[in-house]
Short mmCIF file of C-alpha atoms and ligand atoms in Angstrom, two decimals:
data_model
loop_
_atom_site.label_atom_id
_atom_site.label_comp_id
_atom_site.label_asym_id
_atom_site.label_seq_id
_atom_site.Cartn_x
_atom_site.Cartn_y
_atom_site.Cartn_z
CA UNK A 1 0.00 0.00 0.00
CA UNK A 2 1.27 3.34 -1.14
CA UNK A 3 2.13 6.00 1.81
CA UNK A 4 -1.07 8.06 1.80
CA UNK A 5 -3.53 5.24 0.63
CA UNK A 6 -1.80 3.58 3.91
CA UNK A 7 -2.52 6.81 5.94
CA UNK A 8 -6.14 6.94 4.86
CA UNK A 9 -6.58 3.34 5.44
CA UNK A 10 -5.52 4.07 8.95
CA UNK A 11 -7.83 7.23 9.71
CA UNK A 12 -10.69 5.17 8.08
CA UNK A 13 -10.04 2.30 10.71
CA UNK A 14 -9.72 5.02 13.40
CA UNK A 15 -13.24 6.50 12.01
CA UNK A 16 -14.81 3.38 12.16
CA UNK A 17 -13.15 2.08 15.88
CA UNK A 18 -14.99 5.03 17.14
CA UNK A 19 -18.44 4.39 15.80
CA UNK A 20 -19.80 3.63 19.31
CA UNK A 21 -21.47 0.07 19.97
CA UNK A 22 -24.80 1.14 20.73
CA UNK A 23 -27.86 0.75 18.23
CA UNK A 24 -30.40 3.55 19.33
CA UNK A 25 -33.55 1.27 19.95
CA UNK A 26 -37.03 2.96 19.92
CA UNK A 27 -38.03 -0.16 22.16
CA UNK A 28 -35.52 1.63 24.95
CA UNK A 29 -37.38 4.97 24.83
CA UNK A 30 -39.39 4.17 27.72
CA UNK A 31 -37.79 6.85 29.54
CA UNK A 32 -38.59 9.64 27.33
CA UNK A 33 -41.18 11.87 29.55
CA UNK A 34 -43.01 14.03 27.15
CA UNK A 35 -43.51 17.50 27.83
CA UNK A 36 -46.83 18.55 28.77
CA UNK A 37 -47.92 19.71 25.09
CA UNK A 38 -47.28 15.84 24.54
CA UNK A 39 -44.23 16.96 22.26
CA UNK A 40 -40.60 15.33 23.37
CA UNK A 41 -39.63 19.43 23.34
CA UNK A 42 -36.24 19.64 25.11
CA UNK A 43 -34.45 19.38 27.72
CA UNK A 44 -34.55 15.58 27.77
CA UNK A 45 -35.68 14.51 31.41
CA UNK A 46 -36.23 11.02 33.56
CA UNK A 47 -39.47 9.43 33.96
CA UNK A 48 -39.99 6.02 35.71
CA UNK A 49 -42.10 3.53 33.70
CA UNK A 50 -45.41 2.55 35.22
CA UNK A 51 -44.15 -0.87 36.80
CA UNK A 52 -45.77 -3.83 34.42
CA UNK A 53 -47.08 -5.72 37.05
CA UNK A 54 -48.24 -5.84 40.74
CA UNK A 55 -46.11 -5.13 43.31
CA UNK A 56 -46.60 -8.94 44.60
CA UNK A 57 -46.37 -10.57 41.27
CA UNK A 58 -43.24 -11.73 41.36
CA UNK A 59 -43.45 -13.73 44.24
CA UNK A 60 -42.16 -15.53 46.19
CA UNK A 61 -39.18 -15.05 43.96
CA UNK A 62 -39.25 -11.47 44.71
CA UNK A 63 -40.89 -10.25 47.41
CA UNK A 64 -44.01 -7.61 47.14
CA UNK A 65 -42.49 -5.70 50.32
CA UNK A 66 -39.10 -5.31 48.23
CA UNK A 67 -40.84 -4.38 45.19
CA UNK A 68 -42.44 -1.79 46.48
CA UNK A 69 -39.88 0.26 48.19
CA UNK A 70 -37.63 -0.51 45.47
CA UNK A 71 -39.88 0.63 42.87
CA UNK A 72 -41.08 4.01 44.99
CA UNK A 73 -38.80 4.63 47.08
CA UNK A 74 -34.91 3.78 45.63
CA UNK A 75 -36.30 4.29 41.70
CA UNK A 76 -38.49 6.93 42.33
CA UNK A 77 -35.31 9.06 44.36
CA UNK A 78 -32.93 8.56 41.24
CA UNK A 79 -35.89 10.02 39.13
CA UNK A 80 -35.97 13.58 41.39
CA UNK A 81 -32.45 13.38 41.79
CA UNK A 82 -31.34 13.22 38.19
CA UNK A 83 -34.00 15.59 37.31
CA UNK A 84 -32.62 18.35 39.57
CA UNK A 85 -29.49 17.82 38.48
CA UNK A 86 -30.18 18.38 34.85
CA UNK A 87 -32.39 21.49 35.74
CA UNK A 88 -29.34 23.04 38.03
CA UNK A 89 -26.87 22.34 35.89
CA UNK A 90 -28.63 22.94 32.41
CA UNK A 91 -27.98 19.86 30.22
CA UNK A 92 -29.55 19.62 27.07
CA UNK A 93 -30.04 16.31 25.70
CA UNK A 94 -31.75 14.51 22.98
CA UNK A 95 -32.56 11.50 24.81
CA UNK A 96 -31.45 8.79 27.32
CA UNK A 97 -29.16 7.39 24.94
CA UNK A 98 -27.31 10.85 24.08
CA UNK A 99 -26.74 11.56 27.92
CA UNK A 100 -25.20 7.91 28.67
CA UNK A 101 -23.02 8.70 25.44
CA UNK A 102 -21.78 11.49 27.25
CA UNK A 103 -21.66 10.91 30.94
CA UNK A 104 -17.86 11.19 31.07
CA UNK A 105 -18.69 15.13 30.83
CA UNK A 106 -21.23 14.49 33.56
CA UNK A 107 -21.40 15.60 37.51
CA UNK A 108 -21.52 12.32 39.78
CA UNK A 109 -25.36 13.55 40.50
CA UNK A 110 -26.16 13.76 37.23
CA UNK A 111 -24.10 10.24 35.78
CA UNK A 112 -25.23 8.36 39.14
CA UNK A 113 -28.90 9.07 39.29
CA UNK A 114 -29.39 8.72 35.19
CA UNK A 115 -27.78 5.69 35.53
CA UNK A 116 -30.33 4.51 38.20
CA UNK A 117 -33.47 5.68 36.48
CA UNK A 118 -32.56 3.66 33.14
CA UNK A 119 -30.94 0.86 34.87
CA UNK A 120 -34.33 0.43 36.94
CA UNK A 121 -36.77 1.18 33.90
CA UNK A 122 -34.81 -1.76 32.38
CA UNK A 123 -35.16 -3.96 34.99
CA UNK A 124 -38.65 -4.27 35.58
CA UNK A 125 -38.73 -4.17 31.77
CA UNK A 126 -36.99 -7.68 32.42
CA UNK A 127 -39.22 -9.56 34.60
CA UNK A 128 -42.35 -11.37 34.01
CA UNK A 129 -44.81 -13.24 36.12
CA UNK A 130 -45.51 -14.81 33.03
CA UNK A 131 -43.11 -17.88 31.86
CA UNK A 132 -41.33 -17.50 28.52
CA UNK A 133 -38.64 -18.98 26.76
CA UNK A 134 -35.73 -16.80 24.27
CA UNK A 135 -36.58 -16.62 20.89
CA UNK A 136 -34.77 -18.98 18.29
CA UNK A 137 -32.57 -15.78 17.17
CA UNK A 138 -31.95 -15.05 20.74
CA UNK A 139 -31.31 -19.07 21.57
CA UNK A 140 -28.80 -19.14 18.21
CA UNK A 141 -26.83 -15.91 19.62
CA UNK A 142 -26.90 -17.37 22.84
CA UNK A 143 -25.57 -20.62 21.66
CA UNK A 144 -22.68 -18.81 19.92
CA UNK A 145 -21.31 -16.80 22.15
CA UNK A 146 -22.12 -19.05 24.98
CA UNK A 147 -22.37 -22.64 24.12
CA UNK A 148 -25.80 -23.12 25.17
CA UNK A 149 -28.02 -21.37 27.51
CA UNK A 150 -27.43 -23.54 30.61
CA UNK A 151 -23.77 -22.41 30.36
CA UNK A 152 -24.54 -18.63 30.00
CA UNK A 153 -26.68 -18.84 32.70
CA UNK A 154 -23.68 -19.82 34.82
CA UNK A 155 -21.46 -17.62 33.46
CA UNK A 156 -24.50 -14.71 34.21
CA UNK A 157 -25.50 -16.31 37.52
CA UNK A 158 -21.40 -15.85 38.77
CA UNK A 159 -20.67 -12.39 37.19
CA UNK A 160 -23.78 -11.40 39.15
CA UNK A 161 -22.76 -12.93 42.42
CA UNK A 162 -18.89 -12.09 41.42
CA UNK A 163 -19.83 -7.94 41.08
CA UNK A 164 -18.37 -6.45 44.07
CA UNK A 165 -19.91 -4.00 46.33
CA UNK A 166 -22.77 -2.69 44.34
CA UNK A 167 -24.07 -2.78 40.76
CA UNK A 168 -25.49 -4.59 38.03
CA UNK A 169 -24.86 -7.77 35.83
CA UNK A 170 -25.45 -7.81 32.05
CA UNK A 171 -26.02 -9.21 29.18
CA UNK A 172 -25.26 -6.66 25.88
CA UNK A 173 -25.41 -7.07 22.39
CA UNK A 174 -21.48 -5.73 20.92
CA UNK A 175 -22.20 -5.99 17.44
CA UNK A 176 -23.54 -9.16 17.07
CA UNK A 177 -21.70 -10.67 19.72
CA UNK A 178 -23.22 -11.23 23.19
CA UNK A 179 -20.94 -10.69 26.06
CA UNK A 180 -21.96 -10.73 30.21
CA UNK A 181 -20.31 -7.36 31.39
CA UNK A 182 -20.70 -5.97 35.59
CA UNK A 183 -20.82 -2.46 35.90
CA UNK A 184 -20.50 -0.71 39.01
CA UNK A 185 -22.95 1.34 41.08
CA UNK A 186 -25.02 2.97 38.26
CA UNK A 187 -22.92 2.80 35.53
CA UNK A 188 -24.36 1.04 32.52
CA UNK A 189 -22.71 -0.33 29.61
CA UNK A 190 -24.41 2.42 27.23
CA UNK A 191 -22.09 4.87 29.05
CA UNK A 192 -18.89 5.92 26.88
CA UNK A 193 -17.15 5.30 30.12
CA UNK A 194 -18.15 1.90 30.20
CA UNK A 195 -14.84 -0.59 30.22
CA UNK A 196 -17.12 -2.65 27.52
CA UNK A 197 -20.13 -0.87 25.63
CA UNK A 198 -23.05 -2.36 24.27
CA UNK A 199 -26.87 -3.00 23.44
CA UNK A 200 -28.47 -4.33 26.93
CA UNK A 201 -30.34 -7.39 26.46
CA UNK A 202 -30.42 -8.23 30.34
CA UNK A 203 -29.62 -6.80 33.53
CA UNK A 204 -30.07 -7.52 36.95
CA UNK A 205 -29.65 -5.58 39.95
CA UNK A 206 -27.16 -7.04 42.90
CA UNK A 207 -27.56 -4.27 44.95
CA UNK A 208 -28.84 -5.14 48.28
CA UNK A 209 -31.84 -3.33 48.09
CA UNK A 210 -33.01 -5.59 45.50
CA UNK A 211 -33.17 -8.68 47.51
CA UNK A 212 -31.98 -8.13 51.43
CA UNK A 213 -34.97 -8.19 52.92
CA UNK A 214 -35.90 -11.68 51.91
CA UNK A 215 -32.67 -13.24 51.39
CA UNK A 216 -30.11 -11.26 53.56
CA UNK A 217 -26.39 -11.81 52.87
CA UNK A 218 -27.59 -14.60 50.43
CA UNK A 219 -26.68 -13.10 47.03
CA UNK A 220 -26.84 -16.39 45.18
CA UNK A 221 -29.89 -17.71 46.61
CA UNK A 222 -31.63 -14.37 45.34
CA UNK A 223 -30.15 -14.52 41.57
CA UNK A 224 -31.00 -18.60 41.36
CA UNK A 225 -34.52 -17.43 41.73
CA UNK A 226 -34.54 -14.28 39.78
CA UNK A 227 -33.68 -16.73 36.54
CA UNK A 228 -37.70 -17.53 37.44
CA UNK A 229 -38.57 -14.38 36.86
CA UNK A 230 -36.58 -13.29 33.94
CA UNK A 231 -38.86 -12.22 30.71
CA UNK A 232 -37.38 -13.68 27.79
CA UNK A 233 -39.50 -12.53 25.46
CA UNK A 234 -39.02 -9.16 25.96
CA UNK A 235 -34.88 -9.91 26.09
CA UNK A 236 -35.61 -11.42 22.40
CA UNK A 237 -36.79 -8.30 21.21
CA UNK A 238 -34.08 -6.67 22.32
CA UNK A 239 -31.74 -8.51 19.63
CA UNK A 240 -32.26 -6.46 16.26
MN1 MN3 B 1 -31.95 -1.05 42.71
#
């Protein structure tokens, strides 16, 4: 290769290395709180998703007392917090997906609490009283990356009792290849300071909030019967 076919060879490879890893999925904009003219008329704020079912309908695998603190009083705080945040500190942004792309610019407030309001929107968005099984795509990706979907849920089930401290376990789409990430805290792998970015497919929360009250120090007991819980037909549609 000739010296400046080489060089733009190079700065084409650099272009494309930073073309993030995150498809923008309209299935994700469940935290896009219109403004009261029912326009999405800026600045971009928070919202909590009406939780899709009872507080109790996850038992006994998760507890209704749990649920519902989690759900109004932990979620709900991330939701005013955030939202103050991007009032007293003026951030403009298109969506969920723009702010997460740029939380390395962001106060700890604002990265923290965004982080939880998404991260919890997801979550729920993840669980089902109602059985389901993944999709054949889902199953085939699954297979691939995994072997089969006893073995990711091993891998899954010890990243999420493996995360240190607080934080999250997940399951991300990188381009066609599914890979089980932890994140700390809030973070989420949709952040640009993410160690490993991605699509979420799955998530669950290993914070003890999420499961001390019935299970205590018992971490593993907790995520062995979250995998009850776990609504794999909306993870399918999460694969595009
Ligand atoms: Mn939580």
């Amino acid at each position: 290769m000739e010296h400046s076919a080489r060089r733009k060879f190079l700065k084409n490879s650099l272009l494309l290395a930073a073309i993030p890893a995150i498809a923008p999925l309209d299935i994700f904009a469940f935290d896009q709180k219109k403004s009261e003219d029912g326009t999405n008329a800026p600045p971009f704020v928070f919202a909590q998703i009406p939780l899709p079912y009872a507080f109790d309908a996850l038992a006994p695998h998760i507890d209704a007392v749990t649920m519902e603190i989690h759900y109004t009083k932990h979620h709900a705080t991330y939701v005013k917090n955030v939202n103050e945040a991007i009032k007293a500190e003026n951030l403009d942004f298109k969506n969920a997906y723009d702010f997460f792309s740029q939380s390395s610019k962001l106060s700890a407030k604002a990265k923290n609490n965004g982080g939880g309001v998404w991260n919890h929107n997801f979550f729920w968005d993840s669980m089902s009283p109602t059985p389901s099984a993944p999709s054949a795509k889902l199953k085939a990706a699954i297979d691939k990356s995994f072997g089969s979907l006893d073995q990711f849920k091993e891998q899954f089930t010890k990243a999420a009792i493996g995360q240190f401290g607080s934080g999250w376990a997940w399951l991300i789409n990188d381009r066609g290849n599914l890979k089980i990430v932890g994140t700390a805290n809030q973070d989420n792998p949709l952040m640009d300071t993410a160690l490993v970015r991605g699509t979420p497919l799955l998530a669950i929360d290993v914070w003890e909030h999420a499961y001390y009250l019935k299970y205590q120090n018992k971490r593993p007991d907790y995520v062995a019967a979250w995998w009850n819980v776990v609504n794999w037909s909306q993870v399918s549609k999460r694969l595009v």
